[in-house]
Coordinates of C-alpha atoms in Angstrom, one line a residue:
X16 CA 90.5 -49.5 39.8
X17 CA 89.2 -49.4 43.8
X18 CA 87.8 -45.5 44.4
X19 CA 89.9 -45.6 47.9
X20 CA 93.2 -45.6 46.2
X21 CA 95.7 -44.5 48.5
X22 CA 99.4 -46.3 48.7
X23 CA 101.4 -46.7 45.8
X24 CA 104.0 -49.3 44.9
X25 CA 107.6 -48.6 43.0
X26 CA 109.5 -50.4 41.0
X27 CA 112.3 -48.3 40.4
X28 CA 111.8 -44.3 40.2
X29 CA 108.5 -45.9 38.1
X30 CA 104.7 -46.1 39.2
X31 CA 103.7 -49.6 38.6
X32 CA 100.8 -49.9 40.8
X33 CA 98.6 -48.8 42.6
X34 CA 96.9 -50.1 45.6
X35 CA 93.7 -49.3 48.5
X36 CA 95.1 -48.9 51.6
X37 CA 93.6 -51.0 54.1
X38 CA 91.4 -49.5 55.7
X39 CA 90.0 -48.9 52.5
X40 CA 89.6 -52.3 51.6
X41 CA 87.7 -52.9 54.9
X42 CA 85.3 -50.4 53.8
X43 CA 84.6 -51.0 50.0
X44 CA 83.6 -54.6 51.5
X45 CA 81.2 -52.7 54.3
X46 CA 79.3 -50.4 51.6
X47 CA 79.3 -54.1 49.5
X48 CA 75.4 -54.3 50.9
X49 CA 75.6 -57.5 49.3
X50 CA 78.5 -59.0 51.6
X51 CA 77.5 -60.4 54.7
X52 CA 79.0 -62.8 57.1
X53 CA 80.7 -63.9 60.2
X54 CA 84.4 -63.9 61.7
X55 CA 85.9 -66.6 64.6
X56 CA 89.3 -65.9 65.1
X57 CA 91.6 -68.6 67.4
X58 CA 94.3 -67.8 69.5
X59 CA 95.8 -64.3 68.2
X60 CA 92.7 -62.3 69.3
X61 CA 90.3 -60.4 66.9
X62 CA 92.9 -59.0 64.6
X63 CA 91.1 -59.3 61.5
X64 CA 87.7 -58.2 62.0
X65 CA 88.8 -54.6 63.8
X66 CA 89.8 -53.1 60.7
X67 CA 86.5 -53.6 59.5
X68 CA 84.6 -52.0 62.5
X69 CA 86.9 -49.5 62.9
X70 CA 86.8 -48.9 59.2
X71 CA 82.7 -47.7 59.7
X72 CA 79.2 -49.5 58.0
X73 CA 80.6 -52.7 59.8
X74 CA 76.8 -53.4 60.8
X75 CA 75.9 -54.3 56.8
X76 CA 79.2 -56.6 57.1
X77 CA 79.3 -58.5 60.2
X78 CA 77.0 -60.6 61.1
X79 CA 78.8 -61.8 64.3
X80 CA 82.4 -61.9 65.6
X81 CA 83.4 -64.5 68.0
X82 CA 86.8 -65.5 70.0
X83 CA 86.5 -69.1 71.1
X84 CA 90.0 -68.9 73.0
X85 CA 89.4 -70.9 75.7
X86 CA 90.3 -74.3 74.4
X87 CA 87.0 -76.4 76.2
X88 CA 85.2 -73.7 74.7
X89 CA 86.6 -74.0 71.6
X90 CA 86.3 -77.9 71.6
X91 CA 82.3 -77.5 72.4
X92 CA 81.9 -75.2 69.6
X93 CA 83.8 -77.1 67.1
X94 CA 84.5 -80.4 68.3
X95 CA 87.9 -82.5 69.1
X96 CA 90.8 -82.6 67.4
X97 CA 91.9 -86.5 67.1
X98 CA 95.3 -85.4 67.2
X99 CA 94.6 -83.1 70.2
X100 CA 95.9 -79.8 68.6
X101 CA 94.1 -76.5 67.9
X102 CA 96.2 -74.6 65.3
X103 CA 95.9 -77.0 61.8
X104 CA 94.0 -77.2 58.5
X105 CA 91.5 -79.6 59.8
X106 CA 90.2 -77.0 63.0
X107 CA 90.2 -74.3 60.1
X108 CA 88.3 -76.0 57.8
X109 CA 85.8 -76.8 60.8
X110 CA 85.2 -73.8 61.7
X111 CA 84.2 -72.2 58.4
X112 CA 82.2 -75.6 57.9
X113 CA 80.6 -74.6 61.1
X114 CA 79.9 -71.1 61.2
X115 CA 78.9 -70.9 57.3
X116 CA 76.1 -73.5 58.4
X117 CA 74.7 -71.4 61.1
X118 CA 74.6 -68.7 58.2
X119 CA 72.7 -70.6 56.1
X120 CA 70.4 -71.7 59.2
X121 CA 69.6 -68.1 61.1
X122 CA 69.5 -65.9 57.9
X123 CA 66.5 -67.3 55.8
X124 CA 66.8 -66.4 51.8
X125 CA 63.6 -65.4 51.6
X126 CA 64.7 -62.2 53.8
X127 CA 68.0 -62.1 52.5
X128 CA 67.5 -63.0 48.7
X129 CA 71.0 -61.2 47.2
X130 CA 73.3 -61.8 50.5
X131 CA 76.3 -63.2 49.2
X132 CA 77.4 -65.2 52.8
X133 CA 81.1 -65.9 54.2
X134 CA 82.4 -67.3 57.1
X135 CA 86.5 -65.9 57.9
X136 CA 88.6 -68.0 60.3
X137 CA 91.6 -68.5 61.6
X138 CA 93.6 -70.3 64.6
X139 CA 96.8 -69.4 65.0
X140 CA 99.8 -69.9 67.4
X141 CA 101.8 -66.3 68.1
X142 CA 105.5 -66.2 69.6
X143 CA 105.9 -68.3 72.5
X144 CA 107.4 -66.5 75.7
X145 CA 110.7 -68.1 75.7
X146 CA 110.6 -66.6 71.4
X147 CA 112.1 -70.1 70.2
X148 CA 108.9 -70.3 68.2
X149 CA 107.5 -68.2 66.1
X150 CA 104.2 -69.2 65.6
X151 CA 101.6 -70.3 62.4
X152 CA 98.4 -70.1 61.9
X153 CA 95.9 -71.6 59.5
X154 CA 93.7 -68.7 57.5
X155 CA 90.3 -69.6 55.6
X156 CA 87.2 -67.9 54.5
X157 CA 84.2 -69.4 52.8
X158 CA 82.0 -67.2 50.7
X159 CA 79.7 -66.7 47.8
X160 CA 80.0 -64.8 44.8
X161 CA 77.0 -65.1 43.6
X162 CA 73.5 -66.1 46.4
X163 CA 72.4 -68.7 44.6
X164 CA 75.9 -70.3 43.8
X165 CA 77.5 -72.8 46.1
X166 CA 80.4 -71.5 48.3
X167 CA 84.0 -71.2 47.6
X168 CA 87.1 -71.9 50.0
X169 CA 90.6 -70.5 50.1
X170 CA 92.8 -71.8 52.9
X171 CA 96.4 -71.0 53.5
X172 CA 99.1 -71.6 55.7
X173 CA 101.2 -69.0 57.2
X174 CA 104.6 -69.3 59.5
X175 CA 105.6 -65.8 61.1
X176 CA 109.3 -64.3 60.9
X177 CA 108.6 -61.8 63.2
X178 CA 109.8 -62.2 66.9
X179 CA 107.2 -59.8 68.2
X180 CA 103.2 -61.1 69.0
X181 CA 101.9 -57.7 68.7
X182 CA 104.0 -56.9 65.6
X183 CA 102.8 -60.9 64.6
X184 CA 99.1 -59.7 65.2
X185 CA 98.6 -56.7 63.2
X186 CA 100.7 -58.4 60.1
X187 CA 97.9 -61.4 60.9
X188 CA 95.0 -58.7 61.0
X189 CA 96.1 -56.9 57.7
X190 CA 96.6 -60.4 56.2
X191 CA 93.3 -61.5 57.0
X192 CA 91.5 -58.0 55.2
X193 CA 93.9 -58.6 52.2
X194 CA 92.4 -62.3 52.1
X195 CA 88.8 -61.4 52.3
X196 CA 88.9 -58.7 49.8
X197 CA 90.9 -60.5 46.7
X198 CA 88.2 -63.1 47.5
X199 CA 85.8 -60.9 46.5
X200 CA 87.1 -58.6 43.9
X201 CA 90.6 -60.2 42.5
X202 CA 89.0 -63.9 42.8
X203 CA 88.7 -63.8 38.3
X204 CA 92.4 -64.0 38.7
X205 CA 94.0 -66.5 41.5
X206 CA 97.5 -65.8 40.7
X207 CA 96.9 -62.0 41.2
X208 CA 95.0 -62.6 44.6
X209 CA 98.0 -64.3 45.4
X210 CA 100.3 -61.8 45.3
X211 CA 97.5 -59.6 46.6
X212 CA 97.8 -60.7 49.7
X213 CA 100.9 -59.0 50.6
X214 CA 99.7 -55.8 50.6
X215 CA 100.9 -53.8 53.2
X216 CA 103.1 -56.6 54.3
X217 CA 107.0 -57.3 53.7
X218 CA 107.8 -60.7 52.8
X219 CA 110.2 -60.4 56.1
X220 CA 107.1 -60.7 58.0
X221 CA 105.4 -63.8 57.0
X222 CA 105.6 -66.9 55.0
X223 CA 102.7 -68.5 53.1
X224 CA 104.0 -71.7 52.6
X225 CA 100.3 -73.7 51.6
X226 CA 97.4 -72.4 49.8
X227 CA 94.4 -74.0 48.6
X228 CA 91.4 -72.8 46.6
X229 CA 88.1 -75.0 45.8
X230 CA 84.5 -74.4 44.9
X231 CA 82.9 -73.6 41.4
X232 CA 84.8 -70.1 40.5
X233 CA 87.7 -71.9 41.2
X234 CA 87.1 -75.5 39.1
X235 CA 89.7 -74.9 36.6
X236 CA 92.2 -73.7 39.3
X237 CA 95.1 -76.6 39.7
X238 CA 96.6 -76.2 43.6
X239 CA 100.4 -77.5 42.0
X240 CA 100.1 -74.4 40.4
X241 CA 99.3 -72.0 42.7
X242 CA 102.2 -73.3 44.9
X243 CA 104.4 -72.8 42.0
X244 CA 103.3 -69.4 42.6
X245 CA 104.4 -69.2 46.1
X246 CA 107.6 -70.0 45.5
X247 CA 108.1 -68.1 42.6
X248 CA 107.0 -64.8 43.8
X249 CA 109.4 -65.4 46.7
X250 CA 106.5 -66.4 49.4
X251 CA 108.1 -69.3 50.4
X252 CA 111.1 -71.3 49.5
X253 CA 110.0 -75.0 48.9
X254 CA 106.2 -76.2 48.5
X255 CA 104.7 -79.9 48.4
X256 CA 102.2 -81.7 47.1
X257 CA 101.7 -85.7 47.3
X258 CA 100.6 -88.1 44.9
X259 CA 97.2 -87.4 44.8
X260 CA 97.8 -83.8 43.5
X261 CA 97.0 -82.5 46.8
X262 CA 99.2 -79.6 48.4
X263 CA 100.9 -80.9 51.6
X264 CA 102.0 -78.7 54.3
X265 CA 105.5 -79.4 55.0
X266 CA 105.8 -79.7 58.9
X267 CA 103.0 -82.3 58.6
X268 CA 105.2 -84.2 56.5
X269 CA 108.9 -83.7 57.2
X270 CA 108.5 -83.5 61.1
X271 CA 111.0 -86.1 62.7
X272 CA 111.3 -87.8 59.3
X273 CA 114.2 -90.0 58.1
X274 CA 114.6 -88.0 55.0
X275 CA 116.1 -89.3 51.6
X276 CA 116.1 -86.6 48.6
X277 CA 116.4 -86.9 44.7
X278 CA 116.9 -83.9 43.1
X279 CA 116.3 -83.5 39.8
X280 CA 115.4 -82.1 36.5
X281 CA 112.6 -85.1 36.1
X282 CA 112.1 -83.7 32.2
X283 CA 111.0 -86.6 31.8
X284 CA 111.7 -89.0 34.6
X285 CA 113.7 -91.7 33.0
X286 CA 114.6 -95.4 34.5
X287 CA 117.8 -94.2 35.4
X288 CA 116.2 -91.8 38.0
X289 CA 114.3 -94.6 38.9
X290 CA 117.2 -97.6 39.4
X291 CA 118.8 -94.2 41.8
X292 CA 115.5 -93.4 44.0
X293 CA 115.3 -97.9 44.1
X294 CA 118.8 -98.5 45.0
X295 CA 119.2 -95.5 47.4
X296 CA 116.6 -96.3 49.3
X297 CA 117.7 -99.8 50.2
X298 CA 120.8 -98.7 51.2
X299 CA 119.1 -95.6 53.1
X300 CA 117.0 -98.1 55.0
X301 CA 119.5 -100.3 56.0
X302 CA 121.7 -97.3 57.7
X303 CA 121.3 -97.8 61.8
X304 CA 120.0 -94.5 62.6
X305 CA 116.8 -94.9 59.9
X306 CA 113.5 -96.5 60.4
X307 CA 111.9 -98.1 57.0
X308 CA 108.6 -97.1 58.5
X309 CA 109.5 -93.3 59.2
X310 CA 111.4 -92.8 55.8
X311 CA 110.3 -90.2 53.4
X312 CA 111.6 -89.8 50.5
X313 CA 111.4 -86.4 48.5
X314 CA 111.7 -86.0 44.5
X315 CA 112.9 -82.3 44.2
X316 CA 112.7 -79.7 41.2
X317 CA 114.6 -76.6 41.9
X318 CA 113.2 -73.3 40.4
X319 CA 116.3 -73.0 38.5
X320 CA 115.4 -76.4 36.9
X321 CA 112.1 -75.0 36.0
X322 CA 112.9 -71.9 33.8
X323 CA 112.8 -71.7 30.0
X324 CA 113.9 -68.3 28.5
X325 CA 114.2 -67.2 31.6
X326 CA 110.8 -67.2 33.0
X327 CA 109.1 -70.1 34.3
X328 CA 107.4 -72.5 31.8
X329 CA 104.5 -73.5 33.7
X330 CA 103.0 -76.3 31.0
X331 CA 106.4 -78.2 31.8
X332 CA 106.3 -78.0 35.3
X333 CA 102.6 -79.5 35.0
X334 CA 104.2 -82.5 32.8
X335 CA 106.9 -83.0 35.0
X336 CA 104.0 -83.2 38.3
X337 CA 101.9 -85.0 36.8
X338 CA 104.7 -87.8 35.9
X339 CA 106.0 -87.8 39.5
X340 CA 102.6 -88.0 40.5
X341 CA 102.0 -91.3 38.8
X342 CA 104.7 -93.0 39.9
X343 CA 103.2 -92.1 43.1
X344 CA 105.8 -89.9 44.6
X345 CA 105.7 -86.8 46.9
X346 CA 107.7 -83.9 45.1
X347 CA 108.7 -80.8 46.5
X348 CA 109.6 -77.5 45.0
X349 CA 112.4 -75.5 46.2
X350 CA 114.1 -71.8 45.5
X351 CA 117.4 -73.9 47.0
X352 CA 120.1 -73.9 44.3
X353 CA 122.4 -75.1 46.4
X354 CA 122.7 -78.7 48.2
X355 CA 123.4 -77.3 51.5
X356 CA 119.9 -74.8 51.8
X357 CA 118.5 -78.7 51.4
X358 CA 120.0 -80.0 54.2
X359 CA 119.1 -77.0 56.3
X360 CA 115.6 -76.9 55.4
X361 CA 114.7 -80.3 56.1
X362 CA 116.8 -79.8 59.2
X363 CA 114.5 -77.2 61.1
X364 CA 111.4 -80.2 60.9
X365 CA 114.0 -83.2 62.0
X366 CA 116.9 -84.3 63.4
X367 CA 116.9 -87.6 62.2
X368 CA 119.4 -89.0 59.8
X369 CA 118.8 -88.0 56.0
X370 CA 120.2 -88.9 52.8
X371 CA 120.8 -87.4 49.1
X372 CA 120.7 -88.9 46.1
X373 CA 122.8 -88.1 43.4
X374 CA 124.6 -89.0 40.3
X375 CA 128.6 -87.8 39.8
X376 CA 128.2 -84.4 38.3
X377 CA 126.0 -83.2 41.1
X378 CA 128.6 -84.3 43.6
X379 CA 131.6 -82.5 41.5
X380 CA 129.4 -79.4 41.4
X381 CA 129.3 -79.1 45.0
X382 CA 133.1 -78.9 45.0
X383 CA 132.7 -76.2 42.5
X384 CA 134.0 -72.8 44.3
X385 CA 132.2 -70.7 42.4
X386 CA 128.6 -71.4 44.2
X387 CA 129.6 -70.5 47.5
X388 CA 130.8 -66.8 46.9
X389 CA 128.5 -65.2 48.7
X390 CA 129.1 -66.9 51.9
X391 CA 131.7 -64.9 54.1
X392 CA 133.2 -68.7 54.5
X393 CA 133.2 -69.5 51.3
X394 CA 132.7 -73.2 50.5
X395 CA 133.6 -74.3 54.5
X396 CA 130.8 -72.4 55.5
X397 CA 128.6 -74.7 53.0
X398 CA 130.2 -78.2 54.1
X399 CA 129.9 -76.8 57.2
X400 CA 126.1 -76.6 57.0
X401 CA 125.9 -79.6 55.0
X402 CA 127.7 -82.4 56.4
X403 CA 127.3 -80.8 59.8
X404 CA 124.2 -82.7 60.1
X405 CA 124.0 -86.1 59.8
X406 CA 123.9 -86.7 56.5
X407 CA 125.1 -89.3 53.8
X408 CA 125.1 -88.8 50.4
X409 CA 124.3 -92.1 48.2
X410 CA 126.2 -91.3 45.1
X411 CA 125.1 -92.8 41.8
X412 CA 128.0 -93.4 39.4
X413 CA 128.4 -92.0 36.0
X414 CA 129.7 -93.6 32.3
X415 CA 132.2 -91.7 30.6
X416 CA 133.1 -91.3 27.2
X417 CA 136.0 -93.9 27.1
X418 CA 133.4 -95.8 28.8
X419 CA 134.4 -95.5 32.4
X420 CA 132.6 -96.3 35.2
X421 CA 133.3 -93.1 37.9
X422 CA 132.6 -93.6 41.0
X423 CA 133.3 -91.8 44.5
X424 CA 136.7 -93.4 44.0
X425 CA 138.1 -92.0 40.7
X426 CA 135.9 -88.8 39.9
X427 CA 138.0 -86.1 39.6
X428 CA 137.5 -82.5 41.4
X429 CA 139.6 -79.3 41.3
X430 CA 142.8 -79.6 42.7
X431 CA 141.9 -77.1 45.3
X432 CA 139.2 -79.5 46.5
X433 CA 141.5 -82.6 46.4
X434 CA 141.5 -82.5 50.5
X435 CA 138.3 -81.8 51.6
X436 CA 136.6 -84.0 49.5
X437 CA 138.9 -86.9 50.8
X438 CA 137.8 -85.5 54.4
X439 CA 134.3 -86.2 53.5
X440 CA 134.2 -89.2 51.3
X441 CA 136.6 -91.3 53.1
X442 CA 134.6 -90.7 56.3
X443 CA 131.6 -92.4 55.3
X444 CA 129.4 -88.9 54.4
X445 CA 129.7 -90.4 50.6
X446 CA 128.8 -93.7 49.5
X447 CA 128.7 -95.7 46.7
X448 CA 125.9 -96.8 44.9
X449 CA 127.3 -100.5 43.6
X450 CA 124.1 -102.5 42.9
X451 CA 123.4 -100.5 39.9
X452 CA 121.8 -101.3 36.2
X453 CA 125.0 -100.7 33.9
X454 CA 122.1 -100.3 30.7
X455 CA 120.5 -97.3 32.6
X456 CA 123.8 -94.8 33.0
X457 CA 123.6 -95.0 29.0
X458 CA 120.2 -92.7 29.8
X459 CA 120.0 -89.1 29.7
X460 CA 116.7 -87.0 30.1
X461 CA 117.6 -84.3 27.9
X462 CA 118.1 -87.0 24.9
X463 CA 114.7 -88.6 25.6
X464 CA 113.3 -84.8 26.0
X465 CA 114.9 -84.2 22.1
X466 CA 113.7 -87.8 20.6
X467 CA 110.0 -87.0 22.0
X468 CA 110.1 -83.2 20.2
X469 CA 111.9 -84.4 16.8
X470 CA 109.1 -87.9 17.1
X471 CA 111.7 -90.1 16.8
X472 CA 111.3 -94.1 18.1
X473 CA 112.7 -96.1 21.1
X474 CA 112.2 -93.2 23.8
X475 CA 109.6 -95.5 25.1
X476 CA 111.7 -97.8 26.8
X477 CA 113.6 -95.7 28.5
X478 CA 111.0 -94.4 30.9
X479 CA 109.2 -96.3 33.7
X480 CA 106.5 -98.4 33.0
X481 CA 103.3 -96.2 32.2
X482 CA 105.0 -93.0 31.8
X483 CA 105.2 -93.4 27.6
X484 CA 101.6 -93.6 27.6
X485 CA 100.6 -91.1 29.9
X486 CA 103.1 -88.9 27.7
X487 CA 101.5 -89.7 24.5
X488 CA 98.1 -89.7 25.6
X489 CA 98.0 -86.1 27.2
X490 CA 100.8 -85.4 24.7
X491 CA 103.6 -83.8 26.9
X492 CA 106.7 -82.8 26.4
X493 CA 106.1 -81.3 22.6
X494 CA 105.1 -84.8 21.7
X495 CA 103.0 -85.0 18.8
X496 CA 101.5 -88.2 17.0
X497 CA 100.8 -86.5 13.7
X498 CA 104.8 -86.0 13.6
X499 CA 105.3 -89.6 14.7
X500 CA 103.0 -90.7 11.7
X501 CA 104.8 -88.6 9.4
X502 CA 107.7 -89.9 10.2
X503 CA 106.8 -93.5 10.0
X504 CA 106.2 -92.6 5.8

């Protein structure tokens, strides 16, 4: 436990925690004679490194503490942007490239043989005059844990919710201590830095919508994962990651997007999800207001869709990535149970069209009252904010039990609904998906999900090419070839 213990936190009338205030943080890293490095902070002045002088023994600490506001000065320092902008991961990562070299360069080993060197940054954006934006930044720092070990980095994005810059710039100065202290002492245990970093700071303030960590104490660290964490400890509400495995910011990707969106429980993607995402997106393409070359499309897990027993089960949200990943898909993950908190999301990065995806139950439990009592309008606020925008949903159609086709023309939704979903379906906000395979609605993930556990045959078919054997091989979903071999005796 830290020896400058002074804050508390409650859960309940119950002591649950305890944590350093601070300023106490800033100064168990300045009697740290081991710690020693350098600060460059961008555009939101030197809010970070005044809590370590002002916390005293800053001289064993700080090396040297720059400003580079002045953009040409910045650019000379650090080079040119080739998009032109100052506040994004790639001017970050720069600067702790650049000062950690000049570390390595001016402070010989020889004289300093058990420094343990970092290199804090950050360029950030505060509340614009006219307060229509709030500002983001990008926060890194570079560092050693050991002086003859290479370095590490941890980079995160942040958005502000405050509408205040010198409210914005202490929350990014306390941020900034929280961040170089769990690198230090919570760095054993990512998840808990994580949540470390809140310290002192109400979720109401800021978001941390991206985080990244790399280097050798953090090998066996999977990014997915940790921005898993960010949405489940409420940091954020939706986080992305790409094909490659990579973490994506999502104003990089979604900004002035034509946006299509398959929501799903993806355990395990089947061919029907497939035959959806292949025949929405023909049809999404072919709209007037959406260019093939600036569409997007998004496979969405909702937190919801991600719990087992209550808590979230993170081996299957790893099988379900690594699936989506394969097919080569961007996936997001959201806190957005319902449909509309989609829309709205994706809304405040474009105004371009966008589409969902669905299949018939998802559309008949949008109709369904009982999601939209917590809205003072009920379920016209949530159309409202849903087919406000423009928006058109490509509905795939279902099988029934008498073996039915449903479409948008025959599925049936509470009588109380009867009206308004005529009002939007026979306006053109719901469309049909015709050019379907009749052989795929016979598919059901949760059936696949129970032959794979029980090792029954013929699952195999029933996913997209590749994704059996990626299954087997890594051995996913409660698969299990010993079964499979028993039950072939």
């Amino acid at each position: 436990m830290d020896n400058y213990i002074t804050d508390i936190k409650l859960k309940g009338d119950k002591v649950f925690e305890q944590i350093p205030a601070i300023k106490d943080k800033a100064l168990r890293i300045n009697l740290n004679e081991n710690i020693y490095g350098t600060f460059a902070e961008i555009g939101a002045g030197q809010e970070t490194v005044r809590h370590f002088f002002r916390a005293g023994g800053s001289s064993g600490t700080i090396a040297k503490a720059m400003s580079a506001y002045d953009k040409d000065f910045s650019d000379a320092i650090y080079g040119i942007e080739n998009d032109g902008r100052y506040v994004t991961e790639s001017r970050v990562k720069k600067m702790l490239s650049h000062e950690f070299q000049l570390i390595e360069q001016r402070l010989k080993r020889d004289k300093h043989p058990n420094k343990m060197f970092f290199s804090y940054a950050n360029t950030v954006a505060t509340i614009d005059f006219a307060k229509q934006f709030k500002g983001h930044g990008w926060v890194g720092i570079r560092y050693q844990v050991d002086p003859e070990q290479d370095y590490n980095e941890i980079t995160l994005h942040i958005r502000f919710k405050e509408t205040d810059a010198k409210l914005q710039q202490e929350t990014l100065g306390i941020l900034g201590v929280n961040l170089i202290y769990g690198a230090f002492y919570k760095h054993n245990d990512p998840k808990k830095l994580l949540r470390y970093l809140y310290d002192h700071i109400s979720k109401d303030q800021i978001e941390i919508d991206t985080i990244n960590f790399s280097g050798p104490i953090f090998e066996n660290v999977d990014n997915r994962l940790m921005s898993l964490q960010l949405v489940k400890n409420n940091m954020t509400d939706a986080v992305m990651f790409g094909p490659d495995g990579n973490n994506i910011l999502p104003a990089s990707i979604l900004y002035k997007k034509n946006i299509l969106a398959l929501r799903g429980s993806f355990r395990p993607v089947t061919q029907v999800n497939m035959d959806m995402y292949e025949r929405s997106l023909k049809m999404f393409q072919e709209e007037n207001k959406v260019e093939k070359e600036n569409t997007l499309v998004i496979f969405e897990i909702t937190l919801s869709n991600l719990r087992s027993e209550g808590e979230i089960d993170e081996r299957d949200f790893m099988d379900r990535a690594e699936l989506l990943c394969s097919l080569g898909q961007t996936v997001m993950i959201s806190n957005f149970q319902e449909y509309y908190k989609v829309v709205e999301y994706f809304s405040s990065y474009t105004k371009a069209r966008m589409g969902l995806a669905m299949g018939v139950n998802n559309l008949v439990d949008i109709f369904d009252e009982k999601y939209y009592r917590h809205l003072s309008g009920g379920i016209l606020e949530a159309f409202g904010k849903l087919f406000y925008r423009d928006l058109k949903v490509f509905l795939y159609p279902m099988e029934d039990e008498n073996g039915e086709i449903i479409t948008s023309q025959n599925l049936k939704v509470h009588p109380r609904m009867k009206e308004l979903y005529k009002f939007f379906a026979y306006n053109g906000k719901v469309v049909d998906i015709t050019d379907f395979d009749k052989e795929h609605l016979k598919i059901f993930s949760r059936e696949v999900l129970k032959m794979i556990g029980e090792g029954k045959s013929g699952w195999e078919k029933l996913l997209p090419r590749g994704i059996a054997e990626i299954i087997k091989k890594q051995q996913l979903f409660g698969y299990d070839p010993n079964q499979i071999l028993e039950e072939a005796k």
